[in-house]
PDB file of C-alpha atoms in Angstrom:
ATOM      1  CA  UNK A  26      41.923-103.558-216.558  1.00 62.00           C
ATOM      2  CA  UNK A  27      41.771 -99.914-215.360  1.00 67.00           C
ATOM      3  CA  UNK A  28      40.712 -97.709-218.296  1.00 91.00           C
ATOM      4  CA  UNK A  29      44.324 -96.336-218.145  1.00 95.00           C
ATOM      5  CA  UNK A  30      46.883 -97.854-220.737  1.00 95.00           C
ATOM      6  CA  UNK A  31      50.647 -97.427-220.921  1.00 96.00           C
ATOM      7  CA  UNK A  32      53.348 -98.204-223.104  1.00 97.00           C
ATOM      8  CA  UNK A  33      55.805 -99.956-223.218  1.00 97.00           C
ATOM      9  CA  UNK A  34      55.227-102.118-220.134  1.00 95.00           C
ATOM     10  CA  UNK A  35      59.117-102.587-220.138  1.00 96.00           C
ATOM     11  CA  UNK A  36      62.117-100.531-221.371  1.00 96.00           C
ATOM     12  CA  UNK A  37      65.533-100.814-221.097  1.00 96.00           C
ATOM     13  CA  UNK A  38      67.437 -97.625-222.144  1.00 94.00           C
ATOM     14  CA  UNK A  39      71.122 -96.348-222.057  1.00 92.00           C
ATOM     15  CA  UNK A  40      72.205 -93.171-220.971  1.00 91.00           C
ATOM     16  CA  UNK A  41      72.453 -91.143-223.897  1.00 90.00           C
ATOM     17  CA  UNK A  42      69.165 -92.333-225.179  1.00 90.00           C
ATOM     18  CA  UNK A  43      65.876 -90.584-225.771  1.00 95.00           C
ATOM     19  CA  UNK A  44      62.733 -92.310-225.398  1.00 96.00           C
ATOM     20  CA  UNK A  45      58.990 -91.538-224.501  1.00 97.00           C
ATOM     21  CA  UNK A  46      56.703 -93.371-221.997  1.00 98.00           C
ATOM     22  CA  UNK A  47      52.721 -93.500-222.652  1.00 98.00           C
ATOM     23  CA  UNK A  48      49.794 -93.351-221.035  1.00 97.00           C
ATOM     24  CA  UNK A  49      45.887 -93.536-222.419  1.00 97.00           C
ATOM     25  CA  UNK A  50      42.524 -93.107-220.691  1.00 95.00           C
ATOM     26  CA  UNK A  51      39.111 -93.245-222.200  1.00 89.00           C
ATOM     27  CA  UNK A  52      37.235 -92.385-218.779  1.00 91.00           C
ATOM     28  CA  UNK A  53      36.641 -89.094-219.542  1.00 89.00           C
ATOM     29  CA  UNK A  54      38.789 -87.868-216.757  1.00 87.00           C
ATOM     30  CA  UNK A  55      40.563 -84.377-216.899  1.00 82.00           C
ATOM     31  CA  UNK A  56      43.349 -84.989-214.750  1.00 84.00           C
ATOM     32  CA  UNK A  57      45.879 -87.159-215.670  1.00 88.00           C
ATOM     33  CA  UNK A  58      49.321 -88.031-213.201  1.00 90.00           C
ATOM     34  CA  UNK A  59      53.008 -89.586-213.403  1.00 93.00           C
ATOM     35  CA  UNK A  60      54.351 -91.190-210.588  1.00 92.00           C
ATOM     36  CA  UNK A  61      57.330 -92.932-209.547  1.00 93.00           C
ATOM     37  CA  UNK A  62      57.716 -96.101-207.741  1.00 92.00           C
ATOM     38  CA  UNK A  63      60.999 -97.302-206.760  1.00 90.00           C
ATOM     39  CA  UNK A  64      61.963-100.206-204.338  1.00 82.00           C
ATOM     40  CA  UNK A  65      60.850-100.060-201.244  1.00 72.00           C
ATOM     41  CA  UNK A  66      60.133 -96.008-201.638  1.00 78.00           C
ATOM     42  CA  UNK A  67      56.617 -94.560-201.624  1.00 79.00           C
ATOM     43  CA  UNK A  68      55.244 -93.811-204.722  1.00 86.00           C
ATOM     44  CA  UNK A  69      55.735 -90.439-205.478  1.00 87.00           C
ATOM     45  CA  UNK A  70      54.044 -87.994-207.819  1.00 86.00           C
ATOM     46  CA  UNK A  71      55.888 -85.986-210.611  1.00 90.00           C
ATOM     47  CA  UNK A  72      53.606 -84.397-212.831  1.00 89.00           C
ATOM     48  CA  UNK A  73      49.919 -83.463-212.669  1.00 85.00           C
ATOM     49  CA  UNK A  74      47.960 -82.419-215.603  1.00 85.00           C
ATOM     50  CA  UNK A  75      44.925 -80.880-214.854  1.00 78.00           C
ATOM     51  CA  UNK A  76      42.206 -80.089-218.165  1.00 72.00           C
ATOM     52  CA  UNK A  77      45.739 -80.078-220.100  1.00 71.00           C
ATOM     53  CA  UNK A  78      47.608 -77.489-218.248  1.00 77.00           C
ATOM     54  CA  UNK A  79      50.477 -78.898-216.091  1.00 78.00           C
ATOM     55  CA  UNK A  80      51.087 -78.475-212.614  1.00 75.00           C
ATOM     56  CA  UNK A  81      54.614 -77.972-211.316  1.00 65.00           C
ATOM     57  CA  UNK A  82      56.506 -80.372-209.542  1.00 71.00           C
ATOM     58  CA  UNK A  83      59.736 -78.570-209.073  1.00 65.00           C
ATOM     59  CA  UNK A  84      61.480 -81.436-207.331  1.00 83.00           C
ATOM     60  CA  UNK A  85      61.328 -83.027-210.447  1.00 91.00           C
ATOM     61  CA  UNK A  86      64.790 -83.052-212.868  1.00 92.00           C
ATOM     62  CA  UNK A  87      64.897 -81.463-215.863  1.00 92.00           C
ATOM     63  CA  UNK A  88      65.696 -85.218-218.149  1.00 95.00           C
ATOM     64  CA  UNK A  89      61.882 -85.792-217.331  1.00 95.00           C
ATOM     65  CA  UNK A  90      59.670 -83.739-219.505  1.00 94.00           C
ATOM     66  CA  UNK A  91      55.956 -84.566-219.511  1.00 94.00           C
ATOM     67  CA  UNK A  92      53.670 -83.860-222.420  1.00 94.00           C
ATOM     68  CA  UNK A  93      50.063 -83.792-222.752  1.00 92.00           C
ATOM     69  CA  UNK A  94      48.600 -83.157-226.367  1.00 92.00           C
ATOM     70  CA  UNK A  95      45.004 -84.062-225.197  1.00 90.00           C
ATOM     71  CA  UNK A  96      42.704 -85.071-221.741  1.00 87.00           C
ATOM     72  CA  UNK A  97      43.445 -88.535-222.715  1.00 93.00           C
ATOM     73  CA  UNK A  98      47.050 -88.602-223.912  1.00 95.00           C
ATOM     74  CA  UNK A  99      50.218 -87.933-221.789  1.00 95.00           C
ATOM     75  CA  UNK A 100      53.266 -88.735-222.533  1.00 97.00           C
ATOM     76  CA  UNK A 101      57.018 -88.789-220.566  1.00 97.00           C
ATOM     77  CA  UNK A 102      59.475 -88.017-222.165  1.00 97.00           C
ATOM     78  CA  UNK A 103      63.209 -89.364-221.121  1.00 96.00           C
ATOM     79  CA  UNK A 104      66.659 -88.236-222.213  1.00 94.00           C
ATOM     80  CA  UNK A 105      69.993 -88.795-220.778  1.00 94.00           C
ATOM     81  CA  UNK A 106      68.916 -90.276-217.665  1.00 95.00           C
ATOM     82  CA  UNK A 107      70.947 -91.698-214.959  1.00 95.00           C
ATOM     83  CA  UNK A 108      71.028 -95.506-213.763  1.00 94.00           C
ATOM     84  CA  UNK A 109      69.253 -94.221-210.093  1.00 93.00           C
ATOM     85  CA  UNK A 110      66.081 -92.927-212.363  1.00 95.00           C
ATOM     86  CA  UNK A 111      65.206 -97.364-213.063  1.00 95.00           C
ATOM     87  CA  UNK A 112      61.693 -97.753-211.760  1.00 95.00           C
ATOM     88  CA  UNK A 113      58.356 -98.389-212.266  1.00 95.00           C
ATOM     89  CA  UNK A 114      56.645 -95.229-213.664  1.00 96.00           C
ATOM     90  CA  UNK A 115      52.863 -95.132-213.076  1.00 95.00           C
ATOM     91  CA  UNK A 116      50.389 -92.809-215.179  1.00 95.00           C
ATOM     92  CA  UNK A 117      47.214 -92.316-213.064  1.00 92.00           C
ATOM     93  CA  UNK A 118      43.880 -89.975-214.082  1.00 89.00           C
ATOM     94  CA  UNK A 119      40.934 -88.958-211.717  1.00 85.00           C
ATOM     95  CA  UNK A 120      38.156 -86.777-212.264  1.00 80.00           C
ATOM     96  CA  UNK A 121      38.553 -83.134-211.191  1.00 65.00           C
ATOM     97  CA  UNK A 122      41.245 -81.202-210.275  1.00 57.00           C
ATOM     98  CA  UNK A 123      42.000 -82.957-206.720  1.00 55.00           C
ATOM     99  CA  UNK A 124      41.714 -85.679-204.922  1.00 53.00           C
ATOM    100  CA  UNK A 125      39.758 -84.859-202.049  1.00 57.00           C
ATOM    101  CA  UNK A 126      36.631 -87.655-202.389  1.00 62.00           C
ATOM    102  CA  UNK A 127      37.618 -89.011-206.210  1.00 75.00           C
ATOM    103  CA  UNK A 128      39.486 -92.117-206.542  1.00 83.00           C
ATOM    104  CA  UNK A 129      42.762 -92.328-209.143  1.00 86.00           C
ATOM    105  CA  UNK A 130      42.705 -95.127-211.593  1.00 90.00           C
ATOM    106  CA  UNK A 131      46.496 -96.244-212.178  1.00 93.00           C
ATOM    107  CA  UNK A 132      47.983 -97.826-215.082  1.00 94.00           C
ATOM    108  CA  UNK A 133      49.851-101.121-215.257  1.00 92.00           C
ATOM    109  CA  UNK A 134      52.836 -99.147-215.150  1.00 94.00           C
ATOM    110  CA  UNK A 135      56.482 -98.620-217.657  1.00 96.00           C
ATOM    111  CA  UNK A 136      59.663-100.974-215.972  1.00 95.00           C
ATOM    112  CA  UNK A 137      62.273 -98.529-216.867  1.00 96.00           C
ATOM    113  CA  UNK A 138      65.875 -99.661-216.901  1.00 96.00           C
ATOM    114  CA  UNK A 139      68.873 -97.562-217.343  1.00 95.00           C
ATOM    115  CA  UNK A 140      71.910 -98.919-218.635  1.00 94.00           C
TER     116      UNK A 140
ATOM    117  CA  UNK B   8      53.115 -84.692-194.620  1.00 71.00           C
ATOM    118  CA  UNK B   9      53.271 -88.394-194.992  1.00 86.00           C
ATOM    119  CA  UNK B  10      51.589 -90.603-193.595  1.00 92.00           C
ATOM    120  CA  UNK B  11      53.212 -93.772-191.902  1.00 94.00           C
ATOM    121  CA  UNK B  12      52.149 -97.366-192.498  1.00 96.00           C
ATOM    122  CA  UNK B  13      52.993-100.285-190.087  1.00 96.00           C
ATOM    123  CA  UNK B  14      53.289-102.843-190.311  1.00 96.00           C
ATOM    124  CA  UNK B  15      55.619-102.730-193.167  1.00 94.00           C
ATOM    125  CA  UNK B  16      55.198-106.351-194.062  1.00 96.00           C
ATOM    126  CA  UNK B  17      52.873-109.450-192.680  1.00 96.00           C
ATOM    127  CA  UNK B  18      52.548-112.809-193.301  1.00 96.00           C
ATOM    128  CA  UNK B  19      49.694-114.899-192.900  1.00 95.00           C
ATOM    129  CA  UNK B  20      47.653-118.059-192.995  1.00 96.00           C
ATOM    130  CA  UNK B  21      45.011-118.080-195.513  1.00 96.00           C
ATOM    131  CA  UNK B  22      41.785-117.470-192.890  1.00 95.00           C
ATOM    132  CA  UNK B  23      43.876-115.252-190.547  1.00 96.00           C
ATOM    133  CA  UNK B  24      42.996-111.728-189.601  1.00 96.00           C
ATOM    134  CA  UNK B  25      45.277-108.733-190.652  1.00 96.00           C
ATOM    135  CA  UNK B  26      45.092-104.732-189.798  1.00 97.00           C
ATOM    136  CA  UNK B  27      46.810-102.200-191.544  1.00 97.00           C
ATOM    137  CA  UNK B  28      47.119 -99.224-190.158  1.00 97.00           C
ATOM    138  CA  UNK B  29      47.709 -96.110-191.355  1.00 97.00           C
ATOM    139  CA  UNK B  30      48.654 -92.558-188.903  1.00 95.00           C
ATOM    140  CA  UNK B  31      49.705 -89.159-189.268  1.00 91.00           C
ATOM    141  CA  UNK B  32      50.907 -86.556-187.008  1.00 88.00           C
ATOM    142  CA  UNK B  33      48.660 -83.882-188.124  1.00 86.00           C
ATOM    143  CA  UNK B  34      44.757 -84.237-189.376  1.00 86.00           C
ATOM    144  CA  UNK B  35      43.996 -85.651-192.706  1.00 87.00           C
ATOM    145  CA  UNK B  36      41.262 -84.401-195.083  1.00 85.00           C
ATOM    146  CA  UNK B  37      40.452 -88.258-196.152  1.00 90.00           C
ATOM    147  CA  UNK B  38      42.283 -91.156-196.570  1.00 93.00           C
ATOM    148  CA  UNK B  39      42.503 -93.649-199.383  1.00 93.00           C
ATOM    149  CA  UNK B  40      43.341 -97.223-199.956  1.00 95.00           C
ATOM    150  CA  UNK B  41      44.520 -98.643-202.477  1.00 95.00           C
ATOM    151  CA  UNK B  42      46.156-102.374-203.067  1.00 95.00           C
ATOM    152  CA  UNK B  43      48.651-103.243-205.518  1.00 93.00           C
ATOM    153  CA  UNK B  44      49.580-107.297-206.692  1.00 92.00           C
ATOM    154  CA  UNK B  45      53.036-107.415-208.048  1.00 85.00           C
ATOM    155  CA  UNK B  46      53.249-106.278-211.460  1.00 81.00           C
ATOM    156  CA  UNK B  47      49.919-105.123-211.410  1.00 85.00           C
ATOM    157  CA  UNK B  48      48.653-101.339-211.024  1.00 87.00           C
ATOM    158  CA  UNK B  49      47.483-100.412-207.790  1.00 91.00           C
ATOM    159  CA  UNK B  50      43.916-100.068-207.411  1.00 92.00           C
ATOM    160  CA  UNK B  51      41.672 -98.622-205.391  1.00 91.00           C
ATOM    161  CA  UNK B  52      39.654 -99.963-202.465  1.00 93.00           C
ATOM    162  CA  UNK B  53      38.224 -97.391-200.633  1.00 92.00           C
ATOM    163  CA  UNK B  54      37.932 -93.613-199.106  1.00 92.00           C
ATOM    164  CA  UNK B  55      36.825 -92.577-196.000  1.00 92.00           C
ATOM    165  CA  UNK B  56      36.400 -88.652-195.407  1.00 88.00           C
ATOM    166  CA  UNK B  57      34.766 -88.207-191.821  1.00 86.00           C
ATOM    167  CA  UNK B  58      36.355 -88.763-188.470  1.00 86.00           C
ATOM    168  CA  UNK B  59      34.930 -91.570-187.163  1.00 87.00           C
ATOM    169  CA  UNK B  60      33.718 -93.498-190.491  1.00 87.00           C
ATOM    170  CA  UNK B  61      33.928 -97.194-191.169  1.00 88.00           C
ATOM    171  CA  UNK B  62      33.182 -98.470-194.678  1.00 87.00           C
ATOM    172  CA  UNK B  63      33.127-101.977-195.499  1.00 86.00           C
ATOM    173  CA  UNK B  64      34.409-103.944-198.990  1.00 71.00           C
ATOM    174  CA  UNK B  65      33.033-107.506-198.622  1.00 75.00           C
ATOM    175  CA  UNK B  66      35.682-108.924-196.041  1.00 90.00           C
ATOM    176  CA  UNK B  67      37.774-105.581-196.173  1.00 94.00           C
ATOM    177  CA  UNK B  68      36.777-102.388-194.091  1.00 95.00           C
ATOM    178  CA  UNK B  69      38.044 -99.635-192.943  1.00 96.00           C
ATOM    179  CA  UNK B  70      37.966 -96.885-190.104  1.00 95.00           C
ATOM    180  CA  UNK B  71      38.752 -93.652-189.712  1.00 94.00           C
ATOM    181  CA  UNK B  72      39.322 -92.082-186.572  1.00 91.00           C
ATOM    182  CA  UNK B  73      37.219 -89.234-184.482  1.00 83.00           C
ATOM    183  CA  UNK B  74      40.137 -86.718-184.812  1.00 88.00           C
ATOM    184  CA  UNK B  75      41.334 -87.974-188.862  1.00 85.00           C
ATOM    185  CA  UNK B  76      44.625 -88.699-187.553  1.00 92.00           C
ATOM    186  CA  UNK B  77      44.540 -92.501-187.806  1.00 95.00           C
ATOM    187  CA  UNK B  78      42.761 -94.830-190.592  1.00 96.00           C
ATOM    188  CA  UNK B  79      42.958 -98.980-189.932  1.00 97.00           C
ATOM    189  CA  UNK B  80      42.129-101.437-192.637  1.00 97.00           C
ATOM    190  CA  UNK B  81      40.796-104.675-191.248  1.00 96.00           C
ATOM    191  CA  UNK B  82      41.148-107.786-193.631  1.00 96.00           C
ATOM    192  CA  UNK B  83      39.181-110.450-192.234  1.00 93.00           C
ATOM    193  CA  UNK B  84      39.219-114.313-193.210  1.00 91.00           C
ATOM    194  CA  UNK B  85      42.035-113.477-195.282  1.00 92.00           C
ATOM    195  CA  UNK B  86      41.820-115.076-198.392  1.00 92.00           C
ATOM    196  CA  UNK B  87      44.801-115.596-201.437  1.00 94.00           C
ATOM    197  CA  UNK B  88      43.498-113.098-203.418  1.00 92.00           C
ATOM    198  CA  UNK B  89      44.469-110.524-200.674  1.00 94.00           C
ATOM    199  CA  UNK B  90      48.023-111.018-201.050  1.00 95.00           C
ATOM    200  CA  UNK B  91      49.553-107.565-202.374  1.00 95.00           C
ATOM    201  CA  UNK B  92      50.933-104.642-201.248  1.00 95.00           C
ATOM    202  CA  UNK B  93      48.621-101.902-199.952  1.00 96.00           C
ATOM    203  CA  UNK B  94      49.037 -98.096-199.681  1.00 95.00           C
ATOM    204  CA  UNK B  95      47.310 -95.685-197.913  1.00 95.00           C
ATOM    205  CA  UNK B  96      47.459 -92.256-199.405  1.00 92.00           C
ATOM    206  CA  UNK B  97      46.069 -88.633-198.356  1.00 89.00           C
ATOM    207  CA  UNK B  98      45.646 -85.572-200.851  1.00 84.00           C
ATOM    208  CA  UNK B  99      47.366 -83.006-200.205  1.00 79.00           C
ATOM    209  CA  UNK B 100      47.336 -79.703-201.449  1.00 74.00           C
ATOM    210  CA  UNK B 101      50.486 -77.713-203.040  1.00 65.00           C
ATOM    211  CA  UNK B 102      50.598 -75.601-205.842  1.00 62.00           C
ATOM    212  CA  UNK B 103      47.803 -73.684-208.175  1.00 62.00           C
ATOM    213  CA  UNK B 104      45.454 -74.845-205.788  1.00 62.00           C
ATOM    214  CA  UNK B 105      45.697 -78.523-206.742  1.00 66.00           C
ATOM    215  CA  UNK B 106      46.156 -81.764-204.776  1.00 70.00           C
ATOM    216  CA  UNK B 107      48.186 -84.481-204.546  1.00 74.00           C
ATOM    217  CA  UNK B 108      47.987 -88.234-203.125  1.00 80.00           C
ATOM    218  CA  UNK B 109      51.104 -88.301-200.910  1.00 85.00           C
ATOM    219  CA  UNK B 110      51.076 -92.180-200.161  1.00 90.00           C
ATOM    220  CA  UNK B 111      52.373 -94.145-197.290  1.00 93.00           C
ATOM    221  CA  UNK B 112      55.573 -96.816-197.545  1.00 92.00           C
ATOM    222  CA  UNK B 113      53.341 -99.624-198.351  1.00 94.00           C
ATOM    223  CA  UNK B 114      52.687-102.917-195.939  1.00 96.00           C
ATOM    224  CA  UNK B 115      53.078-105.776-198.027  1.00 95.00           C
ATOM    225  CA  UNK B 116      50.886-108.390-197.403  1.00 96.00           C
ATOM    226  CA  UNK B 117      51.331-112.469-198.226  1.00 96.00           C
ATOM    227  CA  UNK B 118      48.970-115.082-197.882  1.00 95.00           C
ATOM    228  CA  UNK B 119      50.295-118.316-197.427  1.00 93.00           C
ATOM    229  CA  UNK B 120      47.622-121.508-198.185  1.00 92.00           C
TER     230      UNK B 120
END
């Protein structure tokens, strides 16, 4: 157990669908991440949040929309995805703004499939 | 920007020795490691921020290199629990002024009894 909590740990979705990942944290962090992890790829990062305001990742298509209501709350949002986007999506937080000497605390992680 | 694991996989006897290494072509601010069991998060095992460091984790250290460039992590008397996959990552910086971990490949690492 991390401190960080997502939901659903599995989902299987068709292509027209719309559906929302989640991700919790009670550790008082203010920076809170979404990262993809696909087979044998690195894990890359697609969002950063950052005391609620979000951080740019312009590599990142336009079906993924992240929301973050709160410091402790974010949430993916999904919508007509395509069958390359199945992976493991990981929601991370850290204290501070970077990364420089704090460590990131991952969550167990969404299994996205698309159908 | 980054930075390249090898090996990418090893296999050992419970007992055995491993190192994990970890380079990049240009200097690194730190270095991270983290280790991630199947169907587990990844977690995190160490940082090291000066060239030259070592840090140690019970039976799992780590160095860092005088010119940041290279980062090894030494498993020693390898035990089951080990088994995993484990990433090295190093923040890097992009837009608004904030960082991100860019990770390596992964080596994946099985302990066999």
């Amino acid at each position: 157990e991390t401190g960080v909590t997502q939901t659903p740990r599995h989902l299987v979705m068709g292509m027209t669908n719309k559906k929302s990942l989640k991700c919790e944290q009670h550790l008082g962090h203010n920076a809170m991440y979404w990262y993809k992890q696909s087979a044998k790829k690195p894990l890359e990062l697609m969002f950063v949040y950052s005391l609620e305001e979000r951080v740019e990742n312009n590599s990142v298509p336009s079906r993924f929309s992240p929301e973050c209501p709160n410091s402790s709350h974010l949430f993916l949002h999904l919508h007509t995805l395509q069958p390359e986007d199945s992976a493991l999506y990981l929601c991370a937080s850290s204290q501070g703004k970077g990364y420089m000497n704090t460590e990131a605390f991952f969550g167990q992680g969404t299994r996205l499939t698309v159908v | 920007q980054q930075p390249v694991q090898s090996p990418q996989a090893v296999i050992l006897r419970e007992g055995e020795d491993a190192v994990i290494n970890c380079s990049s072509s240009k200097a690194l601010y730190s270095v991270h490691w983290y280790r991630q069991k199947h169907g587990e998060a990844p977690v995190f095992l160490m940082i090291l921020l000066k060239g030259g460091e070592q840090k140690g984790h019970e039976k799992i250290s780590a160095s860092f290199n005088e010119k940041k460039q290279q980062s090894s992590l030494y498993l020693t008397a390898s035990q089951l629990s080990y088994s995993g996959t484990y990433f090295c990552g190093t923040p890097v910086t992009f837009i608004q002024g904030a960082q991100k971990l860019v990770f390596g490949q992964g080596t994946r690492l099985t302990i066999n009894p």
